[in-house]
mmCIF file with all atom_site columns, C-alpha atoms in Angstrom:
data_model
loop_
_atom_site.group_PDB
_atom_site.id
_atom_site.type_symbol
_atom_site.label_atom_id
_atom_site.label_alt_id
_atom_site.label_comp_id
_atom_site.label_asym_id
_atom_site.label_entity_id
_atom_site.label_seq_id
_atom_site.pdbx_PDB_ins_code
_atom_site.Cartn_x
_atom_site.Cartn_y
_atom_site.Cartn_z
_atom_site.occupancy
_atom_site.B_iso_or_equiv
_atom_site.pdbx_formal_charge
_atom_site.auth_seq_id
_atom_site.auth_comp_id
_atom_site.auth_asym_id
_atom_site.auth_atom_id
_atom_site.pdbx_PDB_model_num
ATOM 1   C CA . LYS F 1 1   ? 16.283  -8.862  -3.648  1.00 69.00 ? 23  LYS F CA 1
ATOM 2   C CA . ALA F 1 2   ? 16.626  -5.218  -4.627  1.00 80.00 ? 24  ALA F CA 1
ATOM 3   C CA . GLY F 1 3   ? 13.424  -3.259  -5.083  1.00 93.00 ? 25  GLY F CA 1
ATOM 4   C CA . VAL F 1 4   ? 12.412  -0.874  -7.821  1.00 96.00 ? 26  VAL F CA 1
ATOM 5   C CA . THR F 1 5   ? 14.943  1.940   -8.133  1.00 97.00 ? 27  THR F CA 1
ATOM 6   C CA . GLN F 1 6   ? 14.064  5.343   -9.508  1.00 97.00 ? 28  GLN F CA 1
ATOM 7   C CA . THR F 1 7   ? 16.547  8.104   -10.256 1.00 97.00 ? 29  THR F CA 1
ATOM 8   C CA . PRO F 1 8   ? 16.826  10.900  -9.557  1.00 97.00 ? 30  PRO F CA 1
ATOM 9   C CA . ARG F 1 9   ? 14.695  11.274  -6.407  1.00 96.00 ? 31  ARG F CA 1
ATOM 10  C CA . TYR F 1 10  ? 14.264  15.006  -6.824  1.00 97.00 ? 32  TYR F CA 1
ATOM 11  C CA . LEU F 1 11  ? 14.431  17.230  -9.859  1.00 97.00 ? 33  LEU F CA 1
ATOM 12  C CA . ILE F 1 12  ? 13.857  20.934  -10.416 1.00 97.00 ? 34  ILE F CA 1
ATOM 13  C CA . LYS F 1 13  ? 13.303  22.231  -13.940 1.00 97.00 ? 35  LYS F CA 1
ATOM 14  C CA . THR F 1 14  ? 11.926  25.346  -15.596 1.00 97.00 ? 36  THR F CA 1
ATOM 15  C CA . ARG F 1 15  ? 9.086   25.643  -18.085 1.00 97.00 ? 37  ARG F CA 1
ATOM 16  C CA . GLY F 1 16  ? 9.986   24.618  -21.598 1.00 97.00 ? 38  GLY F CA 1
ATOM 17  C CA . GLN F 1 17  ? 12.807  22.281  -20.605 1.00 97.00 ? 39  GLN F CA 1
ATOM 18  C CA . GLN F 1 18  ? 12.716  18.538  -20.998 1.00 97.00 ? 40  GLN F CA 1
ATOM 19  C CA . VAL F 1 19  ? 13.459  15.822  -18.470 1.00 98.00 ? 41  VAL F CA 1
ATOM 20  C CA . THR F 1 20  ? 14.292  12.116  -18.428 1.00 98.00 ? 42  THR F CA 1
ATOM 21  C CA . LEU F 1 21  ? 13.457  9.882   -15.493 1.00 98.00 ? 43  LEU F CA 1
ATOM 22  C CA . SER F 1 22  ? 14.887  6.425   -14.995 1.00 98.00 ? 44  SER F CA 1
ATOM 23  C CA . CYS F 1 23  ? 13.489  3.234   -13.500 1.00 98.00 ? 45  CYS F CA 1
ATOM 24  C CA . SER F 1 24  ? 15.196  -0.087  -12.790 1.00 97.00 ? 46  SER F CA 1
ATOM 25  C CA . PRO F 1 25  ? 12.646  -2.827  -12.066 1.00 96.00 ? 47  PRO F CA 1
ATOM 26  C CA . ILE F 1 26  ? 12.990  -5.773  -9.738  1.00 95.00 ? 48  ILE F CA 1
ATOM 27  C CA . SER F 1 27  ? 15.199  -8.435  -11.289 1.00 93.00 ? 49  SER F CA 1
ATOM 28  C CA . GLY F 1 28  ? 13.091  -10.754 -13.424 1.00 90.00 ? 50  GLY F CA 1
ATOM 29  C CA . HIS F 1 29  ? 10.187  -8.341  -13.804 1.00 90.00 ? 51  HIS F CA 1
ATOM 30  C CA . ARG F 1 30  ? 9.427   -7.554  -17.422 1.00 89.00 ? 52  ARG F CA 1
ATOM 31  C CA . SER F 1 31  ? 6.556   -5.119  -17.005 1.00 90.00 ? 53  SER F CA 1
ATOM 32  C CA . VAL F 1 32  ? 7.184   -1.504  -16.092 1.00 93.00 ? 54  VAL F CA 1
ATOM 33  C CA . SER F 1 33  ? 4.401   1.014   -15.616 1.00 94.00 ? 55  SER F CA 1
ATOM 34  C CA . TRP F 1 34  ? 4.606   4.731   -14.995 1.00 96.00 ? 56  TRP F CA 1
ATOM 35  C CA . TYR F 1 35  ? 2.179   6.841   -12.955 1.00 96.00 ? 57  TYR F CA 1
ATOM 36  C CA . GLN F 1 36  ? 1.805   10.522  -12.180 1.00 97.00 ? 58  GLN F CA 1
ATOM 37  C CA . GLN F 1 37  ? 0.671   11.343  -8.655  1.00 96.00 ? 59  GLN F CA 1
ATOM 38  C CA . THR F 1 38  ? -0.658  14.768  -7.714  1.00 94.00 ? 60  THR F CA 1
ATOM 39  C CA . PRO F 1 39  ? -2.779  15.898  -4.750  1.00 89.00 ? 61  PRO F CA 1
ATOM 40  C CA . GLY F 1 40  ? -5.595  16.994  -7.039  1.00 84.00 ? 62  GLY F CA 1
ATOM 41  C CA . GLN F 1 41  ? -5.740  14.128  -9.535  1.00 86.00 ? 63  GLN F CA 1
ATOM 42  C CA . GLY F 1 42  ? -4.447  11.243  -7.453  1.00 89.00 ? 64  GLY F CA 1
ATOM 43  C CA . LEU F 1 43  ? -2.665  8.407   -9.277  1.00 93.00 ? 65  LEU F CA 1
ATOM 44  C CA . GLN F 1 44  ? -2.930  8.599   -13.037 1.00 93.00 ? 66  GLN F CA 1
ATOM 45  C CA . PHE F 1 45  ? -1.614  5.919   -15.361 1.00 93.00 ? 67  PHE F CA 1
ATOM 46  C CA . LEU F 1 46  ? 0.863   7.092   -17.997 1.00 95.00 ? 68  LEU F CA 1
ATOM 47  C CA . PHE F 1 47  ? 1.945   3.957   -19.851 1.00 92.00 ? 69  PHE F CA 1
ATOM 48  C CA . GLU F 1 48  ? 3.133   0.397   -19.493 1.00 91.00 ? 70  GLU F CA 1
ATOM 49  C CA . TYR F 1 49  ? 5.997   -1.379  -21.200 1.00 92.00 ? 71  TYR F CA 1
ATOM 50  C CA . PHE F 1 50  ? 6.482   -5.102  -21.482 1.00 90.00 ? 72  PHE F CA 1
ATOM 51  C CA . SER F 1 51  ? 9.420   -6.699  -23.269 1.00 89.00 ? 73  SER F CA 1
ATOM 52  C CA . GLU F 1 52  ? 10.415  -3.352  -24.801 1.00 93.00 ? 74  GLU F CA 1
ATOM 53  C CA . THR F 1 53  ? 6.954   -2.742  -26.259 1.00 92.00 ? 75  THR F CA 1
ATOM 54  C CA . GLN F 1 54  ? 4.422   -0.203  -25.089 1.00 92.00 ? 76  GLN F CA 1
ATOM 55  C CA . ARG F 1 55  ? 1.351   -2.261  -24.155 1.00 87.00 ? 77  ARG F CA 1
ATOM 56  C CA . ASN F 1 56  ? -0.954  0.332   -22.659 1.00 85.00 ? 78  ASN F CA 1
ATOM 57  C CA . LYS F 1 57  ? -1.171  4.095   -22.635 1.00 90.00 ? 79  LYS F CA 1
ATOM 58  C CA . GLY F 1 58  ? -3.112  6.534   -20.487 1.00 90.00 ? 80  GLY F CA 1
ATOM 59  C CA . ASN F 1 59  ? -4.617  9.862   -21.470 1.00 91.00 ? 81  ASN F CA 1
ATOM 60  C CA . PHE F 1 60  ? -1.574  12.059  -21.477 1.00 96.00 ? 82  PHE F CA 1
ATOM 61  C CA . PRO F 1 61  ? -0.324  14.335  -24.271 1.00 96.00 ? 83  PRO F CA 1
ATOM 62  C CA . GLY F 1 62  ? 2.429   13.281  -26.617 1.00 95.00 ? 84  GLY F CA 1
ATOM 63  C CA . ARG F 1 63  ? 4.938   15.318  -24.602 1.00 97.00 ? 85  ARG F CA 1
ATOM 64  C CA . PHE F 1 64  ? 5.060   12.297  -22.311 1.00 98.00 ? 86  PHE F CA 1
ATOM 65  C CA . SER F 1 65  ? 6.945   9.376   -23.795 1.00 97.00 ? 87  SER F CA 1
ATOM 66  C CA . GLY F 1 66  ? 8.842   6.372   -22.613 1.00 97.00 ? 88  GLY F CA 1
ATOM 67  C CA . ARG F 1 67  ? 10.876  3.405   -23.619 1.00 97.00 ? 89  ARG F CA 1
ATOM 68  C CA . GLN F 1 68  ? 12.117  0.137   -22.234 1.00 97.00 ? 90  GLN F CA 1
ATOM 69  C CA . PHE F 1 69  ? 15.471  -1.446  -22.810 1.00 96.00 ? 91  PHE F CA 1
ATOM 70  C CA . SER F 1 70  ? 16.365  -5.101  -23.268 1.00 94.00 ? 92  SER F CA 1
ATOM 71  C CA . ASN F 1 71  ? 17.331  -5.383  -19.585 1.00 93.00 ? 93  ASN F CA 1
ATOM 72  C CA . SER F 1 72  ? 13.803  -4.139  -18.666 1.00 93.00 ? 94  SER F CA 1
ATOM 73  C CA . ARG F 1 73  ? 15.065  -0.797  -17.398 1.00 97.00 ? 95  ARG F CA 1
ATOM 74  C CA . SER F 1 74  ? 12.771  2.004   -18.460 1.00 97.00 ? 96  SER F CA 1
ATOM 75  C CA . GLU F 1 75  ? 13.002  5.714   -19.043 1.00 98.00 ? 97  GLU F CA 1
ATOM 76  C CA . MET F 1 76  ? 10.282  8.327   -19.200 1.00 98.00 ? 98  MET F CA 1
ATOM 77  C CA . ASN F 1 77  ? 10.742  11.602  -21.012 1.00 98.00 ? 99  ASN F CA 1
ATOM 78  C CA . VAL F 1 78  ? 8.696   14.759  -20.714 1.00 98.00 ? 100 VAL F CA 1
ATOM 79  C CA . SER F 1 79  ? 9.343   17.523  -23.222 1.00 96.00 ? 101 SER F CA 1
ATOM 80  C CA . THR F 1 80  ? 8.348   21.181  -23.143 1.00 97.00 ? 102 THR F CA 1
ATOM 81  C CA . LEU F 1 81  ? 7.662   21.094  -19.427 1.00 97.00 ? 103 LEU F CA 1
ATOM 82  C CA . GLU F 1 82  ? 4.644   22.936  -18.047 1.00 97.00 ? 104 GLU F CA 1
ATOM 83  C CA . LEU F 1 83  ? 3.907   24.063  -14.505 1.00 96.00 ? 105 LEU F CA 1
ATOM 84  C CA . GLY F 1 84  ? 1.189   21.420  -14.304 1.00 95.00 ? 106 GLY F CA 1
ATOM 85  C CA . ASP F 1 85  ? 3.740   18.663  -14.789 1.00 97.00 ? 107 ASP F CA 1
ATOM 86  C CA . SER F 1 86  ? 4.943   19.159  -11.232 1.00 97.00 ? 108 SER F CA 1
ATOM 87  C CA . ALA F 1 87  ? 4.205   15.832  -9.575  1.00 97.00 ? 109 ALA F CA 1
ATOM 88  C CA . LEU F 1 88  ? 5.562   12.662  -8.078  1.00 97.00 ? 110 LEU F CA 1
ATOM 89  C CA . TYR F 1 89  ? 6.306   10.209  -10.883 1.00 98.00 ? 111 TYR F CA 1
ATOM 90  C CA . LEU F 1 90  ? 6.111   6.602   -9.820  1.00 97.00 ? 112 LEU F CA 1
ATOM 91  C CA . CYS F 1 91  ? 7.418   3.561   -11.579 1.00 96.00 ? 113 CYS F CA 1
ATOM 92  C CA . ALA F 1 92  ? 6.052   0.095   -10.860 1.00 94.00 ? 114 ALA F CA 1
ATOM 93  C CA . SER F 1 93  ? 7.221   -3.298  -12.007 1.00 92.00 ? 115 SER F CA 1
ATOM 94  C CA . SER F 1 94  ? 5.498   -6.658  -12.087 1.00 88.00 ? 116 SER F CA 1
ATOM 95  C CA . LEU F 1 95  ? 6.111   -10.153 -13.389 1.00 82.00 ? 117 LEU F CA 1
ATOM 96  C CA . GLY F 1 96  ? 3.387   -10.164 -15.987 1.00 70.00 ? 118 GLY F CA 1
ATOM 97  C CA . THR F 1 97  ? 1.820   -7.631  -18.240 1.00 63.00 ? 119 THR F CA 1
ATOM 98  C CA . GLY F 1 98  ? -0.956  -5.365  -17.027 1.00 54.00 ? 120 GLY F CA 1
ATOM 99  C CA . GLY F 1 99  ? -3.764  -7.864  -17.275 1.00 51.00 ? 121 GLY F CA 1
ATOM 100 C CA . GLY F 1 100 ? -2.250  -10.349 -14.923 1.00 67.00 ? 122 GLY F CA 1
ATOM 101 C CA . ASN F 1 101 ? -3.116  -10.998 -11.290 1.00 78.00 ? 123 ASN F CA 1
ATOM 102 C CA . GLN F 1 102 ? 0.279   -10.056 -9.930  1.00 80.00 ? 124 GLN F CA 1
ATOM 103 C CA . PRO F 1 103 ? 0.682   -6.982  -7.740  1.00 86.00 ? 125 PRO F CA 1
ATOM 104 C CA . GLN F 1 104 ? 2.821   -4.091  -8.809  1.00 89.00 ? 126 GLN F CA 1
ATOM 105 C CA . HIS F 1 105 ? 5.964   -3.147  -6.927  1.00 93.00 ? 127 HIS F CA 1
ATOM 106 C CA . PHE F 1 106 ? 6.586   0.580   -6.764  1.00 95.00 ? 128 PHE F CA 1
ATOM 107 C CA . GLY F 1 107 ? 9.707   2.653   -6.528  1.00 97.00 ? 129 GLY F CA 1
ATOM 108 C CA . ASP F 1 108 ? 9.889   5.666   -4.236  1.00 96.00 ? 130 ASP F CA 1
ATOM 109 C CA . GLY F 1 109 ? 9.349   8.009   -7.133  1.00 97.00 ? 131 GLY F CA 1
ATOM 110 C CA . THR F 1 110 ? 10.918  11.080  -8.650  1.00 97.00 ? 132 THR F CA 1
ATOM 111 C CA . ARG F 1 111 ? 9.619   14.382  -7.320  1.00 97.00 ? 133 ARG F CA 1
ATOM 112 C CA . LEU F 1 112 ? 9.584   16.781  -10.271 1.00 97.00 ? 134 LEU F CA 1
ATOM 113 C CA . SER F 1 113 ? 9.131   20.485  -9.585  1.00 97.00 ? 135 SER F CA 1
ATOM 114 C CA . ILE F 1 114 ? 8.656   22.964  -12.415 1.00 97.00 ? 136 ILE F CA 1
ATOM 115 C CA . LEU F 1 115 ? 9.515   26.597  -11.770 1.00 94.00 ? 137 LEU F CA 1
ATOM 116 C CA . ALA I 2 1   ? -15.350 0.265   -17.930 1.00 78.00 ? 26  ALA I CA 1
ATOM 117 C CA . GLN I 2 2   ? -13.882 -0.203  -14.498 1.00 86.00 ? 27  GLN I CA 1
ATOM 118 C CA . SER I 2 3   ? -13.878 2.127   -11.544 1.00 91.00 ? 28  SER I CA 1
ATOM 119 C CA . VAL I 2 4   ? -13.084 2.167   -7.859  1.00 95.00 ? 29  VAL I CA 1
ATOM 120 C CA . ALA I 2 5   ? -14.306 4.470   -5.112  1.00 96.00 ? 30  ALA I CA 1
ATOM 121 C CA . GLN I 2 6   ? -12.889 5.207   -1.704  1.00 97.00 ? 31  GLN I CA 1
ATOM 122 C CA . PRO I 2 7   ? -15.690 7.208   -0.132  1.00 96.00 ? 32  PRO I CA 1
ATOM 123 C CA . GLU I 2 8   ? -13.675 8.573   2.778   1.00 96.00 ? 33  GLU I CA 1
ATOM 124 C CA . ASP I 2 9   ? -10.827 11.020  2.298   1.00 96.00 ? 34  ASP I CA 1
ATOM 125 C CA . GLN I 2 10  ? -9.757  10.496  5.881   1.00 97.00 ? 35  GLN I CA 1
ATOM 126 C CA . VAL I 2 11  ? -10.341 7.944   8.615   1.00 98.00 ? 36  VAL I CA 1
ATOM 127 C CA . ASN I 2 12  ? -9.505  8.639   12.235  1.00 98.00 ? 37  ASN I CA 1
ATOM 128 C CA . VAL I 2 13  ? -9.147  5.872   14.797  1.00 98.00 ? 38  VAL I CA 1
ATOM 129 C CA . ALA I 2 14  ? -7.658  5.518   18.254  1.00 98.00 ? 39  ALA I CA 1
ATOM 130 C CA . GLU I 2 15  ? -4.702  3.202   18.754  1.00 98.00 ? 40  GLU I CA 1
ATOM 131 C CA . GLY I 2 16  ? -5.852  -0.257  19.748  1.00 97.00 ? 41  GLY I CA 1
ATOM 132 C CA . ASN I 2 17  ? -9.267  0.114   18.136  1.00 98.00 ? 42  ASN I CA 1
ATOM 133 C CA . PRO I 2 18  ? -10.292 -1.754  14.995  1.00 98.00 ? 43  PRO I CA 1
ATOM 134 C CA . LEU I 2 19  ? -10.034 0.103   11.709  1.00 97.00 ? 44  LEU I CA 1
ATOM 135 C CA . THR I 2 20  ? -11.861 -0.111  8.400   1.00 98.00 ? 45  THR I CA 1
ATOM 136 C CA . VAL I 2 21  ? -10.971 1.632   5.153   1.00 98.00 ? 46  VAL I CA 1
ATOM 137 C CA . LYS I 2 22  ? -13.738 1.338   2.590   1.00 98.00 ? 47  LYS I CA 1
ATOM 138 C CA . CYS I 2 23  ? -13.513 0.508   -1.102  1.00 98.00 ? 48  CYS I CA 1
ATOM 139 C CA . THR I 2 24  ? -16.188 -0.223  -3.686  1.00 98.00 ? 49  THR I CA 1
ATOM 140 C CA . TYR I 2 25  ? -15.558 -1.183  -7.296  1.00 96.00 ? 50  TYR I CA 1
ATOM 141 C CA . SER I 2 26  ? -17.179 -1.678  -10.651 1.00 93.00 ? 51  SER I CA 1
ATOM 142 C CA . VAL I 2 27  ? -15.905 -3.976  -13.432 1.00 88.00 ? 52  VAL I CA 1
ATOM 143 C CA . SER I 2 28  ? -17.442 -5.784  -16.371 1.00 85.00 ? 53  SER I CA 1
ATOM 144 C CA . GLY I 2 29  ? -15.900 -9.153  -15.580 1.00 83.00 ? 54  GLY I CA 1
ATOM 145 C CA . ASN I 2 30  ? -14.330 -10.662 -12.500 1.00 85.00 ? 55  ASN I CA 1
ATOM 146 C CA . PRO I 2 31  ? -12.396 -8.210  -10.339 1.00 90.00 ? 56  PRO I CA 1
ATOM 147 C CA . TYR I 2 32  ? -8.779  -8.435  -9.383  1.00 91.00 ? 57  TYR I CA 1
ATOM 148 C CA . LEU I 2 33  ? -8.583  -6.264  -6.260  1.00 94.00 ? 58  LEU I CA 1
ATOM 149 C CA . PHE I 2 34  ? -5.543  -4.845  -4.512  1.00 94.00 ? 59  PHE I CA 1
ATOM 150 C CA . TRP I 2 35  ? -4.714  -2.713  -1.491  1.00 97.00 ? 60  TRP I CA 1
ATOM 151 C CA . TYR I 2 36  ? -1.573  -0.595  -1.268  1.00 97.00 ? 61  TYR I CA 1
ATOM 152 C CA . VAL I 2 37  ? -0.182  1.684   1.424   1.00 97.00 ? 62  VAL I CA 1
ATOM 153 C CA . GLN I 2 38  ? 1.918   4.790   0.912   1.00 97.00 ? 63  GLN I CA 1
ATOM 154 C CA . TYR I 2 39  ? 4.040   6.391   3.586   1.00 95.00 ? 64  TYR I CA 1
ATOM 155 C CA . PRO I 2 40  ? 5.287   10.000  3.211   1.00 91.00 ? 65  PRO I CA 1
ATOM 156 C CA . ASN I 2 41  ? 7.898   10.441  0.486   1.00 87.00 ? 66  ASN I CA 1
ATOM 157 C CA . ARG I 2 42  ? 7.701   6.778   -0.443  1.00 92.00 ? 67  ARG I CA 1
ATOM 158 C CA . GLY I 2 43  ? 6.144   4.734   -3.212  1.00 94.00 ? 68  GLY I CA 1
ATOM 159 C CA . LEU I 2 44  ? 3.152   2.450   -2.812  1.00 95.00 ? 69  LEU I CA 1
ATOM 160 C CA . GLN I 2 45  ? 3.641   -0.841  -1.000  1.00 95.00 ? 70  GLN I CA 1
ATOM 161 C CA . PHE I 2 46  ? 1.507   -3.879  -1.773  1.00 94.00 ? 71  PHE I CA 1
ATOM 162 C CA . LEU I 2 47  ? -0.593  -5.091  1.180   1.00 96.00 ? 72  LEU I CA 1
ATOM 163 C CA . LEU I 2 48  ? -2.897  -7.781  -0.181  1.00 95.00 ? 73  LEU I CA 1
ATOM 164 C CA . LYS I 2 49  ? -4.926  -8.936  -3.151  1.00 94.00 ? 74  LYS I CA 1
ATOM 165 C CA . TYR I 2 50  ? -8.077  -10.816 -4.028  1.00 94.00 ? 75  TYR I CA 1
ATOM 166 C CA . ILE I 2 51  ? -8.135  -12.818 -7.230  1.00 90.00 ? 76  ILE I CA 1
ATOM 167 C CA . THR I 2 52  ? -10.405 -15.749 -6.445  1.00 86.00 ? 77  THR I CA 1
ATOM 168 C CA . GLY I 2 53  ? -11.209 -18.117 -3.593  1.00 87.00 ? 78  GLY I CA 1
ATOM 169 C CA . ASP I 2 54  ? -11.849 -17.201 0.036   1.00 90.00 ? 79  ASP I CA 1
ATOM 170 C CA . ASN I 2 55  ? -13.602 -13.904 0.502   1.00 92.00 ? 80  ASN I CA 1
ATOM 171 C CA . LEU I 2 56  ? -11.397 -13.011 3.483   1.00 95.00 ? 81  LEU I CA 1
ATOM 172 C CA . VAL I 2 57  ? -7.869  -12.213 2.406   1.00 96.00 ? 82  VAL I CA 1
ATOM 173 C CA . LYS I 2 58  ? -5.003  -11.770 4.842   1.00 96.00 ? 83  LYS I CA 1
ATOM 174 C CA . GLY I 2 59  ? -2.050  -9.568  4.021   1.00 95.00 ? 84  GLY I CA 1
ATOM 175 C CA . SER I 2 60  ? 0.972   -7.808  5.435   1.00 92.00 ? 85  SER I CA 1
ATOM 176 C CA . TYR I 2 61  ? 1.240   -6.076  8.814   1.00 93.00 ? 86  TYR I CA 1
ATOM 177 C CA . GLY I 2 62  ? -1.911  -7.710  10.194  1.00 95.00 ? 87  GLY I CA 1
ATOM 178 C CA . PHE I 2 63  ? -4.236  -6.246  7.577   1.00 97.00 ? 88  PHE I CA 1
ATOM 179 C CA . GLU I 2 64  ? -7.058  -8.193  5.988   1.00 97.00 ? 89  GLU I CA 1
ATOM 180 C CA . ALA I 2 65  ? -9.789  -7.422  3.501   1.00 98.00 ? 90  ALA I CA 1
ATOM 181 C CA . GLU I 2 66  ? -13.187 -8.897  2.822   1.00 96.00 ? 91  GLU I CA 1
ATOM 182 C CA . PHE I 2 67  ? -14.446 -9.338  -0.716  1.00 96.00 ? 92  PHE I CA 1
ATOM 183 C CA . ASN I 2 68  ? -18.212 -8.909  -0.973  1.00 96.00 ? 93  ASN I CA 1
ATOM 184 C CA . LYS I 2 69  ? -19.479 -9.602  -4.470  1.00 94.00 ? 94  LYS I CA 1
ATOM 185 C CA . SER I 2 70  ? -23.084 -8.593  -3.855  1.00 94.00 ? 95  SER I CA 1
ATOM 186 C CA . GLN I 2 71  ? -22.051 -5.229  -2.450  1.00 96.00 ? 96  GLN I CA 1
ATOM 187 C CA . THR I 2 72  ? -19.095 -4.891  -4.845  1.00 96.00 ? 97  THR I CA 1
ATOM 188 C CA . SER I 2 73  ? -16.903 -3.957  -1.922  1.00 97.00 ? 98  SER I CA 1
ATOM 189 C CA . PHE I 2 74  ? -13.407 -4.793  -0.740  1.00 98.00 ? 99  PHE I CA 1
ATOM 190 C CA . HIS I 2 75  ? -12.955 -3.086  2.618   1.00 98.00 ? 100 HIS I CA 1
ATOM 191 C CA . LEU I 2 76  ? -9.579  -3.115  4.353   1.00 98.00 ? 101 LEU I CA 1
ATOM 192 C CA . LYS I 2 77  ? -9.587  -4.007  8.042   1.00 98.00 ? 102 LYS I CA 1
ATOM 193 C CA . LYS I 2 78  ? -7.300  -4.468  11.006  1.00 98.00 ? 103 LYS I CA 1
ATOM 194 C CA . PRO I 2 79  ? -8.400  -5.649  14.460  1.00 97.00 ? 104 PRO I CA 1
ATOM 195 C CA . SER I 2 80  ? -6.123  -3.319  16.424  1.00 97.00 ? 105 SER I CA 1
ATOM 196 C CA . ALA I 2 81  ? -4.687  -0.136  14.928  1.00 97.00 ? 106 ALA I CA 1
ATOM 197 C CA . LEU I 2 82  ? -1.156  1.090   15.557  1.00 97.00 ? 107 LEU I CA 1
ATOM 198 C CA . VAL I 2 83  ? 0.097   4.668   15.338  1.00 97.00 ? 108 VAL I CA 1
ATOM 199 C CA . SER I 2 84  ? 2.564   3.394   12.731  1.00 96.00 ? 109 SER I CA 1
ATOM 200 C CA . ASP I 2 85  ? -0.382  2.402   10.493  1.00 97.00 ? 110 ASP I CA 1
ATOM 201 C CA . SER I 2 86  ? -0.978  6.099   9.812   1.00 97.00 ? 111 SER I CA 1
ATOM 202 C CA . ALA I 2 87  ? -0.506  6.465   6.051   1.00 97.00 ? 112 ALA I CA 1
ATOM 203 C CA . LEU I 2 88  ? -2.327  6.836   2.733   1.00 97.00 ? 113 LEU I CA 1
ATOM 204 C CA . TYR I 2 89  ? -4.189  3.737   1.562   1.00 98.00 ? 114 TYR I CA 1
ATOM 205 C CA . PHE I 2 90  ? -5.129  2.969   -2.022  1.00 97.00 ? 115 PHE I CA 1
ATOM 206 C CA . CYS I 2 91  ? -7.550  0.423   -3.393  1.00 97.00 ? 116 CYS I CA 1
ATOM 207 C CA . ALA I 2 92  ? -7.051  -0.719  -7.006  1.00 94.00 ? 117 ALA I CA 1
ATOM 208 C CA . VAL I 2 93  ? -9.010  -2.888  -9.432  1.00 92.00 ? 118 VAL I CA 1
ATOM 209 C CA . ARG I 2 94  ? -8.286  -4.675  -12.686 1.00 87.00 ? 119 ARG I CA 1
ATOM 210 C CA . ASP I 2 95  ? -10.815 -6.487  -14.831 1.00 80.00 ? 120 ASP I CA 1
ATOM 211 C CA . GLY I 2 96  ? -9.802  -10.143 -14.759 1.00 72.00 ? 121 GLY I CA 1
ATOM 212 C CA . LEU I 2 97  ? -11.645 -11.004 -17.959 1.00 69.00 ? 122 LEU I CA 1
ATOM 213 C CA . GLY I 2 98  ? -9.863  -8.698  -20.333 1.00 61.00 ? 123 GLY I CA 1
ATOM 214 C CA . GLY I 2 99  ? -11.276 -5.288  -20.937 1.00 54.00 ? 124 GLY I CA 1
ATOM 215 C CA . SER I 2 100 ? -8.931  -2.612  -19.722 1.00 55.00 ? 125 SER I CA 1
ATOM 216 C CA . TYR I 2 101 ? -5.560  -3.928  -18.632 1.00 66.00 ? 126 TYR I CA 1
ATOM 217 C CA . ILE I 2 102 ? -4.851  -0.584  -17.050 1.00 74.00 ? 127 ILE I CA 1
ATOM 218 C CA . PRO I 2 103 ? -5.347  -0.780  -13.274 1.00 82.00 ? 128 PRO I CA 1
ATOM 219 C CA . THR I 2 104 ? -7.649  1.812   -11.779 1.00 89.00 ? 129 THR I CA 1
ATOM 220 C CA . PHE I 2 105 ? -6.693  3.282   -8.423  1.00 93.00 ? 130 PHE I CA 1
ATOM 221 C CA . GLY I 2 106 ? -8.957  4.989   -5.934  1.00 95.00 ? 131 GLY I CA 1
ATOM 222 C CA . ARG I 2 107 ? -8.138  8.496   -4.823  1.00 95.00 ? 132 ARG I CA 1
ATOM 223 C CA . GLY I 2 108 ? -6.736  7.238   -1.550  1.00 96.00 ? 133 GLY I CA 1
ATOM 224 C CA . THR I 2 109 ? -7.810  7.380   2.087   1.00 97.00 ? 134 THR I CA 1
ATOM 225 C CA . SER I 2 110 ? -5.639  9.005   4.706   1.00 97.00 ? 135 SER I CA 1
ATOM 226 C CA . LEU I 2 111 ? -5.641  6.891   7.860   1.00 98.00 ? 136 LEU I CA 1
ATOM 227 C CA . ILE I 2 112 ? -4.752  8.700   11.060  1.00 98.00 ? 137 ILE I CA 1
ATOM 228 C CA . VAL I 2 113 ? -4.261  6.623   14.190  1.00 98.00 ? 138 VAL I CA 1
ATOM 229 C CA . HIS I 2 114 ? -4.256  8.678   17.378  1.00 97.00 ? 139 HIS I CA 1
ATOM 230 C CA . PRO I 2 115 ? -2.178  7.569   20.391  1.00 95.00 ? 140 PRO I CA 1
#
């Protein structure tokens, strides 16, 4: 069974640009969550999608947005990039929505560097 | 509100010795507790979970964790450490009785196993 796939693995952008990251969950998983990981802040929750609907949202500005398609694949978009957006962005999928007792399965992330 | 604390940024242990990575939590209802491991340039991998039942939970790669309700702890243990266990370990908690569906992750503990 294929795991969670995130593309691209590495991305370099400049301030002010926008970026779109992609995540393909494990087959059959309907929940996709996004996290930002930085050395200083650790893992921070961005948002969760379940059946194409945003179910939960973390404390990030509106520049961070996402969506989920009918095949459960998800995209995350960051507009007007800032230096502080440099991070590892992780996607995780699970069978149930966030309140369930199932573990999350993570992709290997997209390393975003802002110059 | 829910929270999780990993009091040690780093744990050092000699190969062959037992290891413990500490985690304490706080939730309003019943805790759903998880341990994940992250190797360099990879996403998080699920190790084990506690939802209900036996306080001692066994997981992948010989790891186990003990749920202690009175001390609100969920420490990760392994009887004999391997150099290959060196990685970043994360404890996570969800409130099993509603509340926040957003999982809370600890800041991570770097485990270093010396040959």
